[in-house]
Amino acid sequence: MTPSVGSGASRATGRPPAGSRLRVVRAGALTTVQDAGRPGWAHLGVGRAGFLDAPAARLANRLLGNPPDAAVLETTLTGCAVRPDRPVVAVVGGAGCRVTVDGRPVAWGAPVRVPAGAVLDAGPAGTGLRSYLAFAGGLVPEAVLGSRSADLLSGLGPAPLGEGDELPLGEPASGAPPPAGPVPWPGAPAELVLPVHPGPRHDWFTGAALRTLLTAGYRVSPDSNRIGLRTEGPALERSRTGELPSEGMVLGAIQVPPDGRPVVFLNDHPTTGGYPVVGVVPEQALAAAAQAVPGTRLRFVRA
């Protein structure tokens, strides 16, 4: 999941940027461009992508006067640092982290002014997993199927960022942004509780396995990513052997691979799959999963 490093405005945006732009100084473990994603293309094999923690990303945009689904940077665990070539107002939200401008501490979770040529650095996550860097006017790399989001599974959209990459900045909305008073940012869960609607393939599992799913304690696996939240804990025993024909997968589907450990499909999930889906987590419950660090306690409960 570590992004490849190369030069490149052309790699990040598909073409050389024009006008104001943002240069990546430190890419971090995984930094991608995300907006609301590209729903509605699953019939063509194209997944949704988009913000994993949509409430946090939209709040950052709201504080800047951006449309709620304007494109932002989503970082994973280690943050990132960027340098704009014009003055810009930015918000760093989502996972709590130390924020600096040219080494000077500035506010997390509120608009800050970044002079032209200064380095905005969002440090490693102190709480949570994914931080969001939003900029007045948004980021405007070339859209693919109506979205600027990176999809790690299909490769659509801008590639994960590397040092030296550049992204074009949009023009801020006219007028002053809304007041930047205290706002309630979503927090990282000490325990992740995910409601489950059983099915469509719960009958492929024993009754004991279904009770285990809804009563046992799990933990978030370090192998989790934007494709799926993997779990550590008791395996679910199947009542049927054999293969299941590939069928459509939805956001929040809990697929159970041969090792028996549930995997919750997140935004970059495949659109089809052949392992049975024991249940589905409603979309509105998945934002907390975006901030659940490896080792976080996890419980599934009946929706």
Coordinates of C-alpha atoms in Angstrom, one line a residue:
M1 CA 0.0 0.0 0.0
T2 CA 3.0 2.3 0.0
P3 CA 2.7 4.7 -3.0
S4 CA 5.3 4.6 -5.7
V5 CA 7.5 7.7 -5.9
G6 CA 8.1 9.5 -9.2
S7 CA 8.2 12.9 -10.6
G8 CA 5.1 13.9 -11.4
A9 CA 2.6 16.2 -12.2
S10 CA 1.8 14.0 -15.1
R11 CA 1.6 10.9 -12.9
A12 CA -0.6 12.6 -10.3
T13 CA -3.0 14.4 -12.6
G14 CA -2.7 12.8 -16.0
R15 CA -1.4 16.1 -17.5
P16 CA 0.8 19.0 -16.5
P17 CA -0.9 21.3 -14.0
A18 CA -1.9 24.8 -15.0
G19 CA -2.4 27.8 -12.7
S20 CA -2.0 27.5 -9.0
R21 CA -0.8 24.2 -7.7
L22 CA 0.2 22.2 -4.6
R23 CA 3.5 20.3 -4.5
V24 CA 4.0 17.3 -2.3
V25 CA 7.0 17.7 0.0
R26 CA 6.4 14.6 2.1
A27 CA 3.9 11.9 0.8
G28 CA 3.6 9.8 4.0
A29 CA 2.7 6.1 3.9
L30 CA -0.4 6.6 1.7
T31 CA -1.9 9.9 0.6
T32 CA -4.6 10.0 -2.0
V33 CA -7.0 12.5 -3.6
Q34 CA -10.6 11.8 -2.6
D35 CA -14.0 13.3 -3.1
A36 CA -17.5 11.8 -2.8
G37 CA -16.4 9.0 -5.2
R38 CA -18.0 7.6 -8.3
P39 CA -21.2 5.6 -7.3
G40 CA -23.4 4.2 -9.9
W41 CA -20.8 2.4 -12.1
A42 CA -20.7 -1.0 -10.4
H43 CA -22.5 -2.5 -13.4
L44 CA -19.4 -1.7 -15.4
G45 CA -17.1 -3.1 -12.8
V46 CA -16.1 0.3 -11.4
G47 CA -16.1 0.7 -7.6
R48 CA -17.1 3.8 -5.6
A49 CA -13.8 5.0 -4.0
G50 CA -14.2 8.4 -2.3
F51 CA -13.7 9.6 1.3
L52 CA -13.5 6.8 3.9
D53 CA -14.5 9.2 6.7
A54 CA -17.0 11.3 4.8
P55 CA -18.2 13.3 7.8
A56 CA -14.7 14.5 8.6
A57 CA -13.9 15.4 5.0
R58 CA -17.2 17.3 4.5
L59 CA -16.7 19.2 7.8
A60 CA -13.2 20.3 6.6
N61 CA -14.8 21.5 3.4
R62 CA -17.6 23.3 5.2
L63 CA -15.1 25.3 7.3
L64 CA -13.6 26.6 4.1
G65 CA -16.8 27.5 2.3
N66 CA -16.2 24.7 -0.2
P67 CA -18.9 22.4 -1.6
P68 CA -19.1 19.5 0.8
D69 CA -17.8 17.0 -1.7
A70 CA -14.8 19.0 -3.0
A71 CA -11.6 16.9 -3.5
V72 CA -9.2 16.8 -0.5
L73 CA -6.1 14.8 0.5
E74 CA -6.7 11.7 2.6
T75 CA -3.6 10.5 4.5
T76 CA -3.0 7.3 6.3
L77 CA -1.3 7.1 9.7
T78 CA 1.8 9.2 9.0
G79 CA 0.3 12.4 7.5
C80 CA 1.9 14.4 4.7
A81 CA 3.4 17.8 3.9
V82 CA 2.6 20.1 0.9
R83 CA 3.7 23.5 -0.4
P84 CA 1.2 25.7 -2.3
D85 CA 2.5 28.2 -4.9
R86 CA -0.1 30.8 -3.9
P87 CA -1.5 31.8 -0.5
V88 CA -4.3 29.4 0.5
V89 CA -6.5 28.7 3.5
A90 CA -6.5 25.1 4.6
V91 CA -8.1 22.8 7.2
V92 CA -6.5 19.6 8.6
G93 CA -9.1 17.4 10.2
G94 CA -10.1 13.8 10.7
A95 CA -7.4 12.0 12.7
G96 CA -5.9 14.2 15.3
C97 CA -2.3 15.3 14.5
R98 CA 0.2 18.1 15.0
V99 CA -0.1 20.7 12.3
T100 CA 2.6 23.2 11.4
V101 CA 3.2 25.9 8.8
D102 CA 6.9 26.2 8.1
G103 CA 7.6 24.5 11.4
R104 CA 5.3 26.8 13.4
P105 CA 2.4 25.1 15.2
V106 CA -1.1 26.1 13.9
A107 CA -4.6 24.9 14.7
W108 CA -5.8 21.4 13.9
G109 CA -9.5 21.3 12.9
A110 CA -9.8 25.0 12.0
P111 CA -8.9 27.2 9.0
V112 CA -5.3 28.3 8.8
R113 CA -3.6 30.6 6.3
V114 CA -0.7 29.1 4.4
P115 CA 1.5 31.7 2.6
A116 CA 2.8 31.0 -0.9
G117 CA 5.8 28.7 -0.7
A118 CA 5.2 27.7 2.9
V119 CA 5.1 24.1 3.9
L120 CA 1.9 22.8 5.5
D121 CA 2.7 19.7 7.5
A122 CA 0.1 17.3 8.9
G123 CA 2.1 15.0 11.3
P124 CA 1.5 11.4 12.2
A125 CA -2.0 10.6 13.6
G126 CA -2.1 10.8 17.4
T127 CA -5.7 9.6 17.5
G128 CA -7.4 7.8 14.6
L129 CA -5.9 6.7 11.3
R130 CA -6.8 9.1 8.5
S131 CA -6.4 12.8 8.3
Y132 CA -8.0 15.1 5.7
L133 CA -6.3 18.2 4.2
A134 CA -8.8 20.5 2.6
F135 CA -8.0 23.7 0.7
A136 CA -10.2 26.7 -0.1
G137 CA -11.3 26.0 -3.7
G138 CA -10.6 22.3 -3.4
L139 CA -8.2 20.2 -5.5
V140 CA -9.0 19.9 -9.2
P141 CA -7.1 17.1 -10.9
E142 CA -8.7 15.7 -14.0
A143 CA -12.0 13.9 -13.2
V144 CA -12.5 10.3 -14.3
L145 CA -16.2 9.2 -14.6
G146 CA -17.3 12.3 -12.7
S147 CA -14.9 11.9 -9.7
R148 CA -11.4 13.0 -8.8
S149 CA -11.0 10.1 -6.3
A150 CA -8.2 7.6 -6.4
D151 CA -9.4 4.0 -6.5
L152 CA -6.6 1.8 -5.3
L153 CA -8.2 -1.4 -6.7
S154 CA -9.0 -0.3 -10.2
G155 CA -6.2 2.3 -10.6
L156 CA -8.7 5.0 -11.7
G157 CA -8.2 8.6 -10.7
P158 CA -4.9 10.2 -9.6
A159 CA -2.2 7.8 -8.4
P160 CA -1.3 7.7 -4.7
L161 CA 1.0 10.7 -4.2
G162 CA 4.8 10.7 -4.1
E163 CA 7.3 13.4 -3.3
G164 CA 7.5 16.1 -6.0
D165 CA 4.0 15.4 -7.4
E166 CA 1.8 18.4 -8.1
L167 CA -1.9 18.9 -8.0
P168 CA -3.9 21.9 -9.3
L169 CA -5.8 24.1 -6.8
G170 CA -9.3 25.4 -7.5
E171 CA -10.4 28.9 -7.1
P172 CA -11.9 29.7 -3.7
A173 CA -15.6 30.7 -3.5
S174 CA -16.2 34.4 -3.5
G175 CA -16.9 35.9 -0.1
A176 CA -15.5 35.0 3.3
P177 CA -15.7 31.4 4.5
P178 CA -18.0 30.7 7.4
P179 CA -16.9 31.5 11.0
A180 CA -14.4 29.0 12.3
G181 CA -15.8 28.6 15.8
P182 CA -15.6 25.3 17.8
V183 CA -17.1 22.4 15.8
P184 CA -17.7 18.8 16.9
W185 CA -15.1 16.6 15.0
P186 CA -15.8 12.9 14.9
G187 CA -13.4 11.0 17.2
A188 CA -11.5 7.8 16.8
P189 CA -13.4 4.8 18.3
A190 CA -11.9 3.1 21.4
E191 CA -14.2 0.2 20.4
L192 CA -15.7 -0.2 17.0
V193 CA -19.3 -1.4 17.0
L194 CA -20.7 -2.2 13.6
P195 CA -24.4 -3.0 13.1
V196 CA -25.1 -5.9 10.8
H197 CA -28.0 -6.9 8.6
P198 CA -27.8 -10.6 8.1
G199 CA -27.5 -12.1 4.6
P200 CA -27.6 -12.6 1.7
R201 CA -25.5 -15.7 2.3
H202 CA -25.9 -16.3 6.1
D203 CA -27.3 -19.7 5.3
W204 CA -23.8 -20.8 4.2
F205 CA -22.8 -20.6 7.8
T206 CA -23.6 -22.7 10.9
G207 CA -25.9 -21.4 13.6
A208 CA -22.9 -21.3 15.9
A209 CA -21.0 -19.2 13.4
L210 CA -23.8 -16.6 13.3
R211 CA -23.9 -16.5 17.1
T212 CA -20.1 -16.1 17.1
L213 CA -20.3 -13.2 14.7
L214 CA -22.8 -11.3 16.9
T215 CA -21.3 -12.1 20.3
A216 CA -17.5 -12.6 20.0
G217 CA -14.8 -10.0 20.3
Y218 CA -12.7 -9.2 17.2
R219 CA -9.9 -6.7 16.6
V220 CA -9.0 -4.6 13.6
S221 CA -6.2 -6.3 11.6
P222 CA -3.1 -4.4 10.5
D223 CA -3.8 -5.8 7.0
S224 CA -6.8 -3.5 6.7
N225 CA -6.8 -0.9 3.9
R226 CA -9.2 1.1 1.8
I227 CA -10.4 -2.1 0.1
G228 CA -11.5 -3.8 3.3
L229 CA -11.3 -3.8 7.1
R230 CA -9.9 -7.2 8.0
T231 CA -10.4 -8.7 11.4
E232 CA -8.6 -10.9 13.9
G233 CA -10.7 -13.2 16.0
P234 CA -12.6 -16.4 15.9
A235 CA -13.3 -18.0 12.5
L236 CA -16.8 -18.5 11.2
E237 CA -17.6 -22.1 10.3
R238 CA -19.4 -22.7 7.1
S239 CA -22.3 -25.1 6.8
R240 CA -21.7 -25.6 3.1
T241 CA -18.7 -26.6 1.1
G242 CA -17.9 -25.9 -2.5
E243 CA -17.7 -22.7 -4.5
L244 CA -20.2 -19.8 -4.8
P245 CA -20.6 -18.2 -8.2
S246 CA -19.2 -14.7 -8.4
E247 CA -21.9 -12.1 -7.5
G248 CA -22.2 -8.4 -6.9
M249 CA -20.7 -6.9 -3.8
V250 CA -22.0 -3.7 -2.0
L251 CA -20.3 -1.2 0.3
G252 CA -20.3 -2.7 3.8
A253 CA -20.6 -6.3 2.7
I254 CA -19.0 -8.7 5.3
Q255 CA -17.3 -11.3 3.1
V256 CA -15.8 -14.4 4.7
P257 CA -12.8 -15.8 2.9
P258 CA -11.5 -19.4 3.5
D259 CA -9.7 -18.5 6.8
G260 CA -13.2 -17.7 8.3
R261 CA -12.3 -14.2 9.5
P262 CA -14.8 -11.5 8.4
V263 CA -13.7 -8.8 6.0
V264 CA -15.8 -5.6 5.9
F265 CA -15.7 -4.1 2.3
L266 CA -14.9 -0.4 2.3
N267 CA -14.9 2.2 -0.6
D268 CA -12.3 0.6 -2.9
H269 CA -13.8 -2.9 -2.7
P270 CA -14.3 -5.1 -5.7
T271 CA -17.7 -5.0 -7.4
T272 CA -18.0 -8.8 -7.5
G273 CA -16.7 -11.7 -5.4
G274 CA -17.1 -15.4 -4.9
Y275 CA -16.8 -15.8 -1.1
P276 CA -20.1 -15.8 0.8
V277 CA -21.4 -12.6 2.4
V278 CA -22.7 -13.3 5.9
G279 CA -24.1 -9.8 6.4
V280 CA -23.9 -6.1 5.5
V281 CA -22.9 -3.1 7.6
P282 CA -25.0 0.1 6.8
E283 CA -23.0 2.8 5.0
Q284 CA -23.6 5.4 7.8
A285 CA -21.8 3.1 10.3
L286 CA -18.6 2.8 8.2
A287 CA -17.1 6.2 8.9
A288 CA -15.9 5.1 12.3
A289 CA -14.2 2.1 10.6
A290 CA -12.0 4.6 8.7
Q291 CA -10.5 5.8 12.0
A292 CA -10.1 2.5 13.7
V293 CA -6.4 1.8 14.1
P294 CA -5.0 -1.8 14.0
G295 CA -5.7 -3.5 17.3
T296 CA -9.0 -1.6 18.0
R297 CA -11.6 -3.8 19.6
L298 CA -14.5 -4.6 17.3
R299 CA -17.9 -6.0 17.9
F300 CA -20.6 -6.9 15.4
V301 CA -24.2 -6.4 16.6
R302 CA -27.5 -7.1 14.9
A303 CA -28.8 -4.0 13.2

